[in-house]
Structures are given as C-alpha cells and as structure tokens.
mmCIF file of C-alpha atoms in Angstrom:
data_model
loop_
_atom_site.group_PDB
_atom_site.id
_atom_site.type_symbol
_atom_site.label_atom_id
_atom_site.label_comp_id
_atom_site.label_asym_id
_atom_site.label_seq_id
_atom_site.Cartn_x
_atom_site.Cartn_y
_atom_site.Cartn_z
ATOM 1 C CA UNK A 1206 0.000 0.000 0.000
ATOM 2 C CA UNK A 1207 1.277 3.446 -0.853
ATOM 3 C CA UNK A 1208 2.240 5.545 2.150
ATOM 4 C CA UNK A 1209 0.842 9.052 2.601
ATOM 5 C CA UNK A 1210 3.033 12.074 1.736
ATOM 6 C CA UNK A 1211 2.834 13.696 5.169
ATOM 7 C CA UNK A 1212 4.917 16.889 5.470
ATOM 8 C CA UNK A 1213 3.886 18.057 8.922
ATOM 9 C CA UNK A 1214 6.817 18.615 11.285
ATOM 10 C CA UNK A 1215 6.870 16.783 14.602
ATOM 11 C CA UNK A 1216 6.862 18.881 17.744
ATOM 12 C CA UNK A 1217 9.370 16.785 19.659
ATOM 13 C CA UNK A 1218 12.275 14.521 18.721
ATOM 14 C CA UNK A 1219 14.156 11.988 20.817
ATOM 15 C CA UNK A 1220 16.962 11.514 18.260
ATOM 16 C CA UNK A 1221 20.301 13.259 18.969
ATOM 17 C CA UNK A 1222 23.006 14.193 16.419
ATOM 18 C CA UNK A 1223 25.172 11.469 17.975
ATOM 19 C CA UNK A 1224 22.671 8.846 16.781
ATOM 20 C CA UNK A 1225 22.579 10.324 13.292
ATOM 21 C CA UNK A 1226 26.328 10.000 12.673
ATOM 22 C CA UNK A 1227 27.359 6.507 11.489
ATOM 23 C CA UNK A 1228 29.634 4.590 13.834
ATOM 24 C CA UNK A 1229 32.268 4.199 11.105
ATOM 25 C CA UNK A 1230 32.203 7.814 9.942
ATOM 26 C CA UNK A 1231 35.767 9.142 9.349
ATOM 27 C CA UNK A 1232 35.084 12.193 11.539
ATOM 28 C CA UNK A 1233 34.579 10.075 14.664
ATOM 29 C CA UNK A 1234 38.275 9.292 15.315
ATOM 30 C CA UNK A 1235 39.181 12.898 14.510
ATOM 31 C CA UNK A 1236 36.587 14.165 17.004
ATOM 32 C CA UNK A 1237 38.031 11.841 19.644
ATOM 33 C CA UNK A 1238 41.571 13.155 19.095
ATOM 34 C CA UNK A 1239 40.359 16.764 19.031
ATOM 35 C CA UNK A 1240 38.481 16.348 22.323
ATOM 36 C CA UNK A 1241 41.562 14.841 23.946
ATOM 37 C CA UNK A 1242 43.709 17.787 22.820
ATOM 38 C CA UNK A 1243 41.124 20.364 23.955
ATOM 39 C CA UNK A 1244 40.772 18.706 27.334
ATOM 40 C CA UNK A 1245 44.521 19.110 27.849
ATOM 41 C CA UNK A 1246 44.137 22.845 27.116
ATOM 42 C CA UNK A 1247 41.397 23.367 29.689
ATOM 43 C CA UNK A 1248 43.734 25.221 32.054
ATOM 44 C CA UNK A 1249 44.975 27.460 29.234
ATOM 45 C CA UNK A 1250 41.411 28.440 28.374
ATOM 46 C CA UNK A 1251 40.705 29.366 31.999
ATOM 47 C CA UNK A 1252 43.494 31.954 31.960
ATOM 48 C CA UNK A 1253 42.047 33.641 28.837
ATOM 49 C CA UNK A 1254 38.619 34.335 30.318
ATOM 50 C CA UNK A 1255 37.489 36.359 33.326
ATOM 51 C CA UNK A 1256 36.048 34.650 36.395
ATOM 52 C CA UNK A 1257 32.987 36.899 36.494
ATOM 53 C CA UNK A 1258 30.497 38.071 33.897
ATOM 54 C CA UNK A 1259 28.255 36.517 31.295
ATOM 55 C CA UNK A 1260 29.230 33.150 29.854
ATOM 56 C CA UNK A 1261 30.916 33.411 26.457
ATOM 57 C CA UNK A 1262 30.980 31.026 23.526
ATOM 58 C CA UNK A 1263 33.129 28.038 24.608
ATOM 59 C CA UNK A 1264 36.540 28.222 22.888
ATOM 60 C CA UNK A 1265 36.381 24.458 22.357
ATOM 61 C CA UNK A 1266 33.394 24.899 20.047
ATOM 62 C CA UNK A 1267 35.061 27.748 18.185
ATOM 63 C CA UNK A 1268 38.151 25.626 17.510
ATOM 64 C CA UNK A 1269 36.129 22.588 16.419
ATOM 65 C CA UNK A 1270 34.180 24.800 14.034
ATOM 66 C CA UNK A 1271 37.361 26.263 12.512
ATOM 67 C CA UNK A 1272 38.758 22.767 12.076
ATOM 68 C CA UNK A 1273 35.672 21.984 9.997
ATOM 69 C CA UNK A 1274 36.633 24.856 7.689
ATOM 70 C CA UNK A 1275 39.945 23.156 6.952
ATOM 71 C CA UNK A 1276 38.549 19.619 6.762
ATOM 72 C CA UNK A 1277 35.658 20.456 4.414
ATOM 73 C CA UNK A 1278 37.084 23.398 2.418
ATOM 74 C CA UNK A 1279 34.524 25.916 3.657
ATOM 75 C CA UNK A 1280 35.381 29.250 2.125
ATOM 76 C CA UNK A 1281 34.117 31.645 4.818
ATOM 77 C CA UNK A 1282 32.941 31.806 8.409
ATOM 78 C CA UNK A 1283 29.558 33.040 7.219
ATOM 79 C CA UNK A 1284 29.118 29.874 5.161
ATOM 80 C CA UNK A 1285 30.428 27.775 8.057
ATOM 81 C CA UNK A 1286 27.766 29.077 10.447
ATOM 82 C CA UNK A 1287 25.100 28.479 7.806
ATOM 83 C CA UNK A 1288 26.166 24.860 7.351
ATOM 84 C CA UNK A 1289 26.420 24.180 11.082
ATOM 85 C CA UNK A 1290 22.809 25.324 11.395
ATOM 86 C CA UNK A 1291 21.388 22.699 9.007
ATOM 87 C CA UNK A 1292 24.101 20.017 8.812
ATOM 88 C CA UNK A 1293 23.626 17.411 11.557
ATOM 89 C CA UNK A 1294 27.167 16.092 11.076
ATOM 90 C CA UNK A 1295 28.642 19.544 11.690
ATOM 91 C CA UNK A 1296 26.331 20.092 14.673
ATOM 92 C CA UNK A 1297 27.568 16.855 16.219
ATOM 93 C CA UNK A 1298 31.248 17.647 15.591
ATOM 94 C CA UNK A 1299 31.054 21.152 17.077
ATOM 95 C CA UNK A 1300 29.001 19.986 20.057
ATOM 96 C CA UNK A 1301 25.510 21.347 19.369
ATOM 97 C CA UNK A 1302 22.267 19.574 20.149
ATOM 98 C CA UNK A 1303 19.349 19.468 17.711
ATOM 99 C CA UNK A 1304 17.736 22.566 19.225
ATOM 100 C CA UNK A 1305 20.792 24.713 20.040
ATOM 101 C CA UNK A 1306 20.930 28.048 18.275
ATOM 102 C CA UNK A 1307 24.106 28.642 16.271
ATOM 103 C CA UNK A 1308 25.978 31.863 17.011
ATOM 104 C CA UNK A 1309 26.424 34.743 14.572
ATOM 105 C CA UNK A 1310 29.396 34.566 12.198
ATOM 106 C CA UNK A 1311 30.885 37.717 13.753
ATOM 107 C CA UNK A 1312 31.537 35.676 16.919
ATOM 108 C CA UNK A 1313 34.720 34.365 15.322
ATOM 109 C CA UNK A 1314 35.983 37.896 14.754
ATOM 110 C CA UNK A 1315 35.187 39.001 18.302
ATOM 111 C CA UNK A 1316 36.961 36.017 19.872
ATOM 112 C CA UNK A 1317 39.921 35.730 17.487
ATOM 113 C CA UNK A 1318 42.052 38.306 19.305
ATOM 114 C CA UNK A 1319 41.701 36.405 22.576
ATOM 115 C CA UNK A 1320 42.734 33.145 20.918
ATOM 116 C CA UNK A 1321 45.642 34.889 19.196
ATOM 117 C CA UNK A 1322 46.833 36.378 22.469
ATOM 118 C CA UNK A 1323 46.846 32.962 24.107
ATOM 119 C CA UNK A 1324 48.588 31.314 21.112
ATOM 120 C CA UNK A 1325 45.849 28.709 21.186
ATOM 121 C CA UNK A 1326 46.535 27.398 17.666
ATOM 122 C CA UNK A 1327 50.179 26.603 18.472
ATOM 123 C CA UNK A 1328 49.231 24.963 21.777
ATOM 124 C CA UNK A 1329 46.528 22.879 20.105
ATOM 125 C CA UNK A 1330 49.021 21.855 17.415
ATOM 126 C CA UNK A 1331 51.473 20.781 20.160
ATOM 127 C CA UNK A 1332 48.803 18.652 21.848
ATOM 128 C CA UNK A 1333 48.055 16.877 18.569
ATOM 129 C CA UNK A 1334 51.791 16.194 18.177
ATOM 130 C CA UNK A 1335 51.904 14.717 21.689
ATOM 131 C CA UNK A 1336 49.249 12.211 20.675
ATOM 132 C CA UNK A 1337 51.290 11.285 17.617
ATOM 133 C CA UNK A 1338 54.353 10.914 19.836
ATOM 134 C CA UNK A 1339 52.440 8.664 22.238
ATOM 135 C CA UNK A 1340 51.460 6.468 19.277
ATOM 136 C CA UNK A 1341 55.151 6.279 18.217
ATOM 137 C CA UNK A 1342 54.484 7.911 14.856
ATOM 138 C CA UNK A 1343 57.148 10.629 14.921
ATOM 139 C CA UNK A 1344 60.724 10.237 13.784
ATOM 140 C CA UNK A 1345 63.299 11.787 16.103
ATOM 141 C CA UNK A 1346 66.166 11.758 13.616
ATOM 142 C CA UNK A 1347 65.031 12.510 10.064
ATOM 143 C CA UNK A 1348 63.175 15.638 8.922
ATOM 144 C CA UNK A 1349 62.415 17.711 5.821
ATOM 145 C CA UNK A 1350 61.792 21.432 5.478
ATOM 146 C CA UNK A 1351 60.285 23.665 2.822
ATOM 147 C CA UNK A 1352 58.311 26.858 2.306
ATOM 148 C CA UNK A 1353 55.514 28.053 0.067
ATOM 149 C CA UNK A 1354 53.881 31.325 -0.902
ATOM 150 C CA UNK A 1355 50.440 32.256 0.431
ATOM 151 C CA UNK A 1356 48.753 35.082 -1.440
ATOM 152 C CA UNK A 1357 47.776 37.972 0.791
ATOM 153 C CA UNK A 1358 44.270 39.401 1.019
ATOM 154 C CA UNK A 1359 45.317 42.660 -0.639
ATOM 155 C CA UNK A 1360 45.224 44.138 -4.106
ATOM 156 C CA UNK A 1361 48.249 45.251 -6.083
ATOM 157 C CA UNK A 1362 46.598 48.662 -6.299
ATOM 158 C CA UNK A 1363 47.040 48.997 -2.538
ATOM 159 C CA UNK A 1364 50.850 48.779 -2.917
ATOM 160 C CA UNK A 1365 51.742 52.458 -3.028
ATOM 161 C CA UNK A 1366 54.417 54.818 -1.665
ATOM 162 C CA UNK A 1367 54.436 54.961 2.114
ATOM 163 C CA UNK A 1368 54.054 58.731 2.208
ATOM 164 C CA UNK A 1369 51.274 58.876 -0.386
ATOM 165 C CA UNK A 1370 47.696 59.727 0.447
ATOM 166 C CA UNK A 1371 44.733 57.822 -0.935
ATOM 167 C CA UNK A 1372 44.562 58.250 -4.734
ATOM 168 C CA UNK A 1373 41.586 60.196 -6.044
ATOM 169 C CA UNK A 1374 38.637 58.201 -7.290
ATOM 170 C CA UNK A 1375 38.471 58.200 -11.072
ATOM 171 C CA UNK A 1376 35.867 57.263 -13.668
ATOM 172 C CA UNK A 1377 33.126 57.803 -11.102
ATOM 173 C CA UNK A 1378 33.720 54.431 -9.422
ATOM 174 C CA UNK A 1379 35.006 53.199 -6.085
ATOM 175 C CA UNK A 1380 37.927 51.346 -7.645
ATOM 176 C CA UNK A 1381 40.486 53.916 -8.907
ATOM 177 C CA UNK A 1382 42.384 53.446 -12.147
ATOM 178 C CA UNK A 1383 46.115 53.294 -11.420
ATOM 179 C CA UNK A 1384 48.886 52.973 -14.000
ATOM 180 C CA UNK A 1385 52.043 51.301 -12.647
ATOM 181 C CA UNK A 1386 53.899 51.355 -15.982
ATOM 182 C CA UNK A 1387 57.477 52.569 -15.546
ATOM 183 C CA UNK A 1388 57.173 52.931 -11.766
ATOM 184 C CA UNK A 1389 59.790 51.259 -9.596
ATOM 185 C CA UNK A 1390 58.228 49.771 -6.478
ATOM 186 C CA UNK A 1391 60.568 48.760 -3.667
ATOM 187 C CA UNK A 1392 59.919 47.544 -0.155
ATOM 188 C CA UNK A 1393 61.883 50.440 1.286
ATOM 189 C CA UNK A 1394 59.573 53.010 -0.272
ATOM 190 C CA UNK A 1395 56.262 51.176 -0.872
ATOM 191 C CA UNK A 1396 53.806 49.197 1.234
ATOM 192 C CA UNK A 1397 50.295 47.835 0.997
ATOM 193 C CA UNK A 1398 47.803 50.293 2.457
ATOM 194 C CA UNK A 1399 45.366 47.504 3.336
ATOM 195 C CA UNK A 1400 47.834 44.883 4.609
ATOM 196 C CA UNK A 1401 51.206 46.425 5.564
ATOM 197 C CA UNK A 1402 52.657 43.029 6.587
ATOM 198 C CA UNK A 1403 52.329 41.638 3.050
ATOM 199 C CA UNK A 1404 55.323 42.067 0.738
ATOM 200 C CA UNK A 1405 55.603 42.110 -3.025
ATOM 201 C CA UNK A 1406 57.285 38.862 -4.051
ATOM 202 C CA UNK A 1407 57.942 37.116 -7.350
ATOM 203 C CA UNK A 1408 58.257 33.335 -7.259
ATOM 204 C CA UNK A 1409 60.610 33.095 -10.230
ATOM 205 C CA UNK A 1410 61.784 35.001 -13.272
ATOM 206 C CA UNK A 1411 59.052 35.676 -15.785
ATOM 207 C CA UNK A 1412 56.231 35.362 -13.237
ATOM 208 C CA UNK A 1413 53.960 38.073 -11.863
ATOM 209 C CA UNK A 1414 54.902 39.707 -8.584
ATOM 210 C CA UNK A 1415 52.098 39.515 -5.995
ATOM 211 C CA UNK A 1416 51.548 40.505 -2.399
ATOM 212 C CA UNK A 1417 52.426 37.349 -0.496
ATOM 213 C CA UNK A 1418 53.274 35.765 2.798
ATOM 214 C CA UNK A 1419 55.423 32.679 3.185
ATOM 215 C CA UNK A 1420 54.342 29.536 5.017
ATOM 216 C CA UNK A 1421 56.943 27.098 6.361
ATOM 217 C CA UNK A 1422 56.680 23.445 7.402
ATOM 218 C CA UNK A 1423 59.025 21.022 9.122
ATOM 219 C CA UNK A 1424 58.033 17.414 8.415
ATOM 220 C CA UNK A 1425 59.245 14.220 10.024
ATOM 221 C CA UNK A 1426 60.151 11.576 7.459
ATOM 222 C CA UNK A 1427 58.639 8.446 9.023
ATOM 223 C CA UNK A 1428 54.942 9.103 8.379
ATOM 224 C CA UNK A 1429 54.970 12.580 6.850
ATOM 225 C CA UNK A 1430 53.518 14.401 9.853
ATOM 226 C CA UNK A 1431 54.096 18.131 10.311
ATOM 227 C CA UNK A 1432 56.115 18.878 13.469
ATOM 228 C CA UNK A 1433 56.357 22.667 13.058
ATOM 229 C CA UNK A 1434 54.458 25.291 11.081
ATOM 230 C CA UNK A 1435 54.734 29.057 10.919
ATOM 231 C CA UNK A 1436 54.127 32.076 8.670
ATOM 232 C CA UNK A 1437 56.635 34.827 7.927
ATOM 233 C CA UNK A 1438 56.915 37.729 5.544
ATOM 234 C CA UNK A 1439 57.893 36.844 2.001
ATOM 235 C CA UNK A 1440 61.569 37.753 1.705
ATOM 236 C CA UNK A 1441 64.383 36.155 -0.248
ATOM 237 C CA UNK A 1442 65.913 34.643 2.892
ATOM 238 C CA UNK A 1443 62.728 33.813 4.814
ATOM 239 C CA UNK A 1444 62.775 30.106 3.931
ATOM 240 C CA UNK A 1445 66.281 29.526 5.262
ATOM 241 C CA UNK A 1446 65.815 31.709 8.342
ATOM 242 C CA UNK A 1447 62.576 29.949 9.307
ATOM 243 C CA UNK A 1448 64.149 26.540 8.687
ATOM 244 C CA UNK A 1449 67.028 27.354 11.051
ATOM 245 C CA UNK A 1450 64.595 28.462 13.758
ATOM 246 C CA UNK A 1451 62.451 25.332 13.380
ATOM 247 C CA UNK A 1452 65.416 22.965 13.494
ATOM 248 C CA UNK A 1453 66.895 24.736 16.525
ATOM 249 C CA UNK A 1454 63.517 24.373 18.266
ATOM 250 C CA UNK A 1455 63.656 20.580 18.001
ATOM 251 C CA UNK A 1456 64.056 18.870 21.352
ATOM 252 C CA UNK A 1457 66.475 15.997 21.798
ATOM 253 C CA UNK A 1458 70.176 15.366 21.982
ATOM 254 C CA UNK A 1459 70.732 13.058 18.995
ATOM 255 C CA UNK A 1460 71.953 14.395 15.671
ATOM 256 C CA UNK A 1461 69.244 14.784 13.032
ATOM 257 C CA UNK A 1462 69.126 15.027 9.247
ATOM 258 C CA UNK A 1463 67.254 17.798 7.425
ATOM 259 C CA UNK A 1464 66.301 17.358 3.775
ATOM 260 C CA UNK A 1465 65.685 20.440 1.639
ATOM 261 C CA UNK A 1466 65.626 21.606 -1.975
ATOM 262 C CA UNK A 1467 68.217 23.626 -3.898
ATOM 263 C CA UNK A 1468 67.057 26.934 -2.464
ATOM 264 C CA UNK A 1469 68.664 25.949 0.857
ATOM 265 C CA UNK A 1470 72.067 25.206 -0.707
ATOM 266 C CA UNK A 1471 73.931 28.166 0.751
ATOM 267 C CA UNK A 1472 77.045 28.269 2.880
ATOM 268 C CA UNK A 1473 75.300 30.106 5.716
ATOM 269 C CA UNK A 1474 72.417 27.642 5.951
ATOM 270 C CA UNK A 1475 74.665 24.582 5.841
ATOM 271 C CA UNK A 1476 76.898 25.974 8.586
ATOM 272 C CA UNK A 1477 73.872 26.904 10.707
ATOM 273 C CA UNK A 1478 72.496 23.374 10.388
ATOM 274 C CA UNK A 1479 75.752 21.820 11.493
ATOM 275 C CA UNK A 1480 75.914 24.181 14.469
ATOM 276 C CA UNK A 1481 72.365 23.086 15.378
ATOM 277 C CA UNK A 1482 73.485 19.433 15.558
ATOM 278 C CA UNK A 1483 71.846 18.646 12.202
ATOM 279 C CA UNK A 1484 73.214 17.139 9.012
ATOM 280 C CA UNK A 1485 71.958 19.170 6.011
ATOM 281 C CA UNK A 1486 70.745 16.820 3.280
ATOM 282 C CA UNK A 1487 70.271 19.652 0.812
ATOM 283 C CA UNK A 1488 69.912 19.147 -2.934
ATOM 284 C CA UNK A 1489 73.028 20.440 -4.657
ATOM 285 C CA UNK A 1490 72.708 23.628 -6.676
ATOM 286 C CA UNK A 1491 75.808 23.614 -8.868
ATOM 287 C CA UNK A 1492 74.464 25.587 -11.836
ATOM 288 C CA UNK A 1493 77.131 28.223 -12.577
ATOM 289 C CA UNK A 1494 78.219 28.054 -8.933
ATOM 290 C CA UNK A 1495 79.771 25.728 -6.392
ATOM 291 C CA UNK A 1496 77.557 23.798 -4.006
ATOM 292 C CA UNK A 1497 77.881 24.122 -0.227
ATOM 293 C CA UNK A 1498 77.355 20.335 0.010
ATOM 294 C CA UNK A 1499 80.372 18.195 -0.870
ATOM 295 C CA UNK A 1500 81.168 14.507 -1.146
ATOM 296 C CA UNK A 1501 81.396 14.067 2.620
ATOM 297 C CA UNK A 1502 77.604 14.265 2.652
ATOM 298 C CA UNK A 1503 76.531 13.102 -0.805
ATOM 299 C CA UNK A 1504 78.469 9.824 -0.665
ATOM 300 C CA UNK A 1505 76.141 8.375 1.974
ATOM 301 C CA UNK A 1506 73.032 6.388 1.075
ATOM 302 C CA UNK A 1507 71.069 8.330 3.682
ATOM 303 C CA UNK A 1508 71.570 11.519 1.654
ATOM 304 C CA UNK A 1509 69.845 10.045 -1.391
ATOM 305 C CA UNK A 1510 67.069 8.645 0.795
ATOM 306 C CA UNK A 1511 66.423 12.054 2.366
ATOM 307 C CA UNK A 1512 66.222 13.738 -1.046
ATOM 308 C CA UNK A 1513 63.624 11.183 -2.109
ATOM 309 C CA UNK A 1514 61.457 11.383 1.002
ATOM 310 C CA UNK A 1515 61.623 15.183 1.336
ATOM 311 C CA UNK A 1516 59.346 15.518 -1.701
ATOM 312 C CA UNK A 1517 56.478 14.252 0.458
ATOM 313 C CA UNK A 1518 56.364 17.659 2.113
ATOM 314 C CA UNK A 1519 54.695 18.879 -1.085
ATOM 315 C CA UNK A 1520 51.751 16.659 -0.132
ATOM 316 C CA UNK A 1521 51.364 18.697 3.053
ATOM 317 C CA UNK A 1522 51.393 21.973 1.126
ATOM 318 C CA UNK A 1523 49.046 20.542 -1.505
ATOM 319 C CA UNK A 1524 46.506 19.530 1.147
ATOM 320 C CA UNK A 1525 46.745 22.862 2.943
ATOM 321 C CA UNK A 1526 46.194 24.840 -0.259
ATOM 322 C CA UNK A 1527 43.473 22.741 -1.899
ATOM 323 C CA UNK A 1528 41.544 21.227 1.019
ATOM 324 C CA UNK A 1529 42.604 23.575 3.808
ATOM 325 C CA UNK A 1530 41.850 26.693 1.759
ATOM 326 C CA UNK A 1531 45.252 28.310 2.254
ATOM 327 C CA UNK A 1532 46.063 29.160 -1.333
ATOM 328 C CA UNK A 1533 45.027 32.700 -0.450
ATOM 329 C CA UNK A 1534 44.704 34.201 2.995
ATOM 330 C CA UNK A 1535 41.236 34.917 4.374
ATOM 331 C CA UNK A 1536 42.594 37.439 6.835
ATOM 332 C CA UNK A 1537 44.563 40.673 6.890
ATOM 333 C CA UNK A 1538 47.810 40.505 8.857
ATOM 334 C CA UNK A 1539 50.542 37.989 9.542
ATOM 335 C CA UNK A 1540 49.314 36.925 12.996
ATOM 336 C CA UNK A 1541 45.846 35.961 11.820
ATOM 337 C CA UNK A 1542 47.211 34.055 8.847
ATOM 338 C CA UNK A 1543 49.692 32.262 11.124
ATOM 339 C CA UNK A 1544 46.789 31.168 13.368
ATOM 340 C CA UNK A 1545 44.898 29.791 10.382
ATOM 341 C CA UNK A 1546 48.008 28.147 8.901
ATOM 342 C CA UNK A 1547 48.980 26.360 12.134
ATOM 343 C CA UNK A 1548 45.407 25.200 12.710
ATOM 344 C CA UNK A 1549 45.346 23.877 9.147
ATOM 345 C CA UNK A 1550 48.575 21.958 9.783
ATOM 346 C CA UNK A 1551 46.982 20.455 12.897
ATOM 347 C CA UNK A 1552 43.962 19.395 10.807
ATOM 348 C CA UNK A 1553 46.306 17.750 8.286
ATOM 349 C CA UNK A 1554 48.020 15.818 11.082
ATOM 350 C CA UNK A 1555 44.650 14.677 12.428
ATOM 351 C CA UNK A 1556 43.693 13.288 9.019
ATOM 352 C CA UNK A 1557 47.053 11.519 8.680
ATOM 353 C CA UNK A 1558 46.802 10.069 12.179
ATOM 354 C CA UNK A 1559 43.298 8.830 11.514
ATOM 355 C CA UNK A 1560 44.474 7.110 8.317
ATOM 356 C CA UNK A 1561 47.328 5.531 10.268
ATOM 357 C CA UNK A 1562 44.837 4.072 12.744
ATOM 358 C CA UNK A 1563 45.764 6.038 15.864
ATOM 359 C CA UNK A 1564 42.161 5.935 17.126
ATOM 360 C CA UNK A 1565 39.650 3.213 16.430
ATOM 361 C CA UNK A 1566 35.929 3.532 17.118
#
C-alpha cells in the first residue's frame, strides 16, 4: 500500500546528532583526538577568560568549528555558520544539540584576538603532536623542510608609496584606475595600504609579482607528519631563516638530518644546520656556482634517501592549499594568517593520524 506524503513537522524529537552520525564515519576518530587535545588545554582556556560576567561562547566549540573549515574546504565563516545550522554532522562535531541556536558569524571575529593572544593554535598543534608521539608515529632523527607562498588578502593597487595619500577616485567608481607602468616599487619606499605586513614577491623570473606571505613546514620523514608550522613575511631569505629556527627548536640530543631543496644550498644555511646538531641533506645547486654540500655528505646512502622522502612535504602543502583553503589568505595581517596556517597543519596531522589508525571507534 502506498504511504501518505505527510509533510507536517513533529513537535518533539528523541533523536540526537550522535545517533545520526554513522559509527564508522571518518570524523569520529578525529573528534576523539580533538576532544583529547582540547581537554589538555582546559587550564589554558581558563586563563584567557574572566572569572565573572556573562558566559561566552566556549573556545572548544570555536576551535572545532574552525577545524571543519579546513577539513571540508569551507570558504568563509559566514558559510560555516550556515552549514552548522542545518548540517547534523557539523552540529555533532562542534558539540551542538538538535535545538541549540548557532551563534552569529561575527563571533569568530570578536573572539579571534583572545585566541591569538593565548597562542591557542600553536598549543593545540602541540597537543596533537603529543598524541602522535604517544602512538610512536614521529621520527626523532630525520626531517624535511620547505616553504611556500600564500597570497595575501590585498590588491596590487594597494601597494603604493608609504608617504602617499589615498589616490583620487576616477571614472566615477570606487575602484580607482592606477597605471604602474614605468614605476619602480621597492619595499623600502612602498607598502600595501590595506595589509602592511604583506610584501611584493615574485616566485621566479618571468612570473607576476604579488603581495604574499610565506608559510613554512618542518616534516618528520617516518609518516609525513608536520612537526612545526609558521608564517613569515615573504623575503628572499625567509625560507632559510625559518628553517634554522624550526630545526633549533627541536628537542632531543641526537643528531638529526634535514632534507631540503636547492634553495637551501647556501654556505650560511649549511653551517647553521651543522651548528644546530643537524646534518643538512640539501639538494646540490651547482648551476654556474659551487655547491655548499660536498662529497662528505653526498656519498652516503642516507643523503639520497632524504632527497627522495623530502618531496612528500609537497603533499602537506598541496593539502593545505586545496583542502585547507590556504592558497590565499582569508585574513589581513601575519598573525591571523599564522593562526589559520597552524590550525590547518593540525587538521592535516589529524587526518594523517586517523588514516594511520591512531584511534579506532
């Protein structure tokens, strides 16, 4: 017998979002790891909020929601709030019940400064790494390093002389017509009026110069997990300087190896690595120059192995840019982009750890 097409909503429901999510859903192990990391940060959250006053939005829910942006390539916080409202899977992951009202999208903006001040993204990233360490997934001896450009949220028209006032509006529109032909723009004399931290950078000869930041990753070679992530200004030496800082920040007493591409083949970087108790397995750049790496390093089989495995760091950057939405910054300023970049690296590690079977449901 044909059933009736009844479209009347029920007044009450006894089904929770937890019951709607399949037991084998890939988000379940990630949610378990995220909750464990957030529970370890409970004391840190207490120091960021006052003891008296009206209850605020729990920072745990804000962080879970921003992880969803990286995991599901959600382009904006406005769209994220919209999807949390009607998507039962997202409601369950963030921690909402069926009837809870979702906050306004501006809540992220109002609470971001507090999370930035407490360096919550870096602390959350460290807690995820501790779980990987407990599962014996991290290598303590072999690493790879690299950097990539992240386009800034600023127009080339905003890159003007530092002492120049706003250009007059032309053609009757809000967007002025500016002719850069023949004008020499240097970092000493020019800056972006909308994002002063962003610098004009050209990836290679023959390519267009854009306002960029530079993201850096340090990857361990055993399972390809990110052990350090940070954002700097896009300068010609930023990759090597950030790599030195990340390697020096490694804990441990044993000597490590650091694989890198030809851009790191400089005398200063190689000497800095050796002073940091690290063996630089850098690809030789001997085109019209002499390489800083000689036969004392290249003759070992481990050198060739490092050069092969270091290419896996491009998988990290590929995921962050395509899935994590970090091809172009959503925010103005280096600090906000660094928060988003580190949180994206933590999301990448969570996906890798889930695939490696760290948590089973």
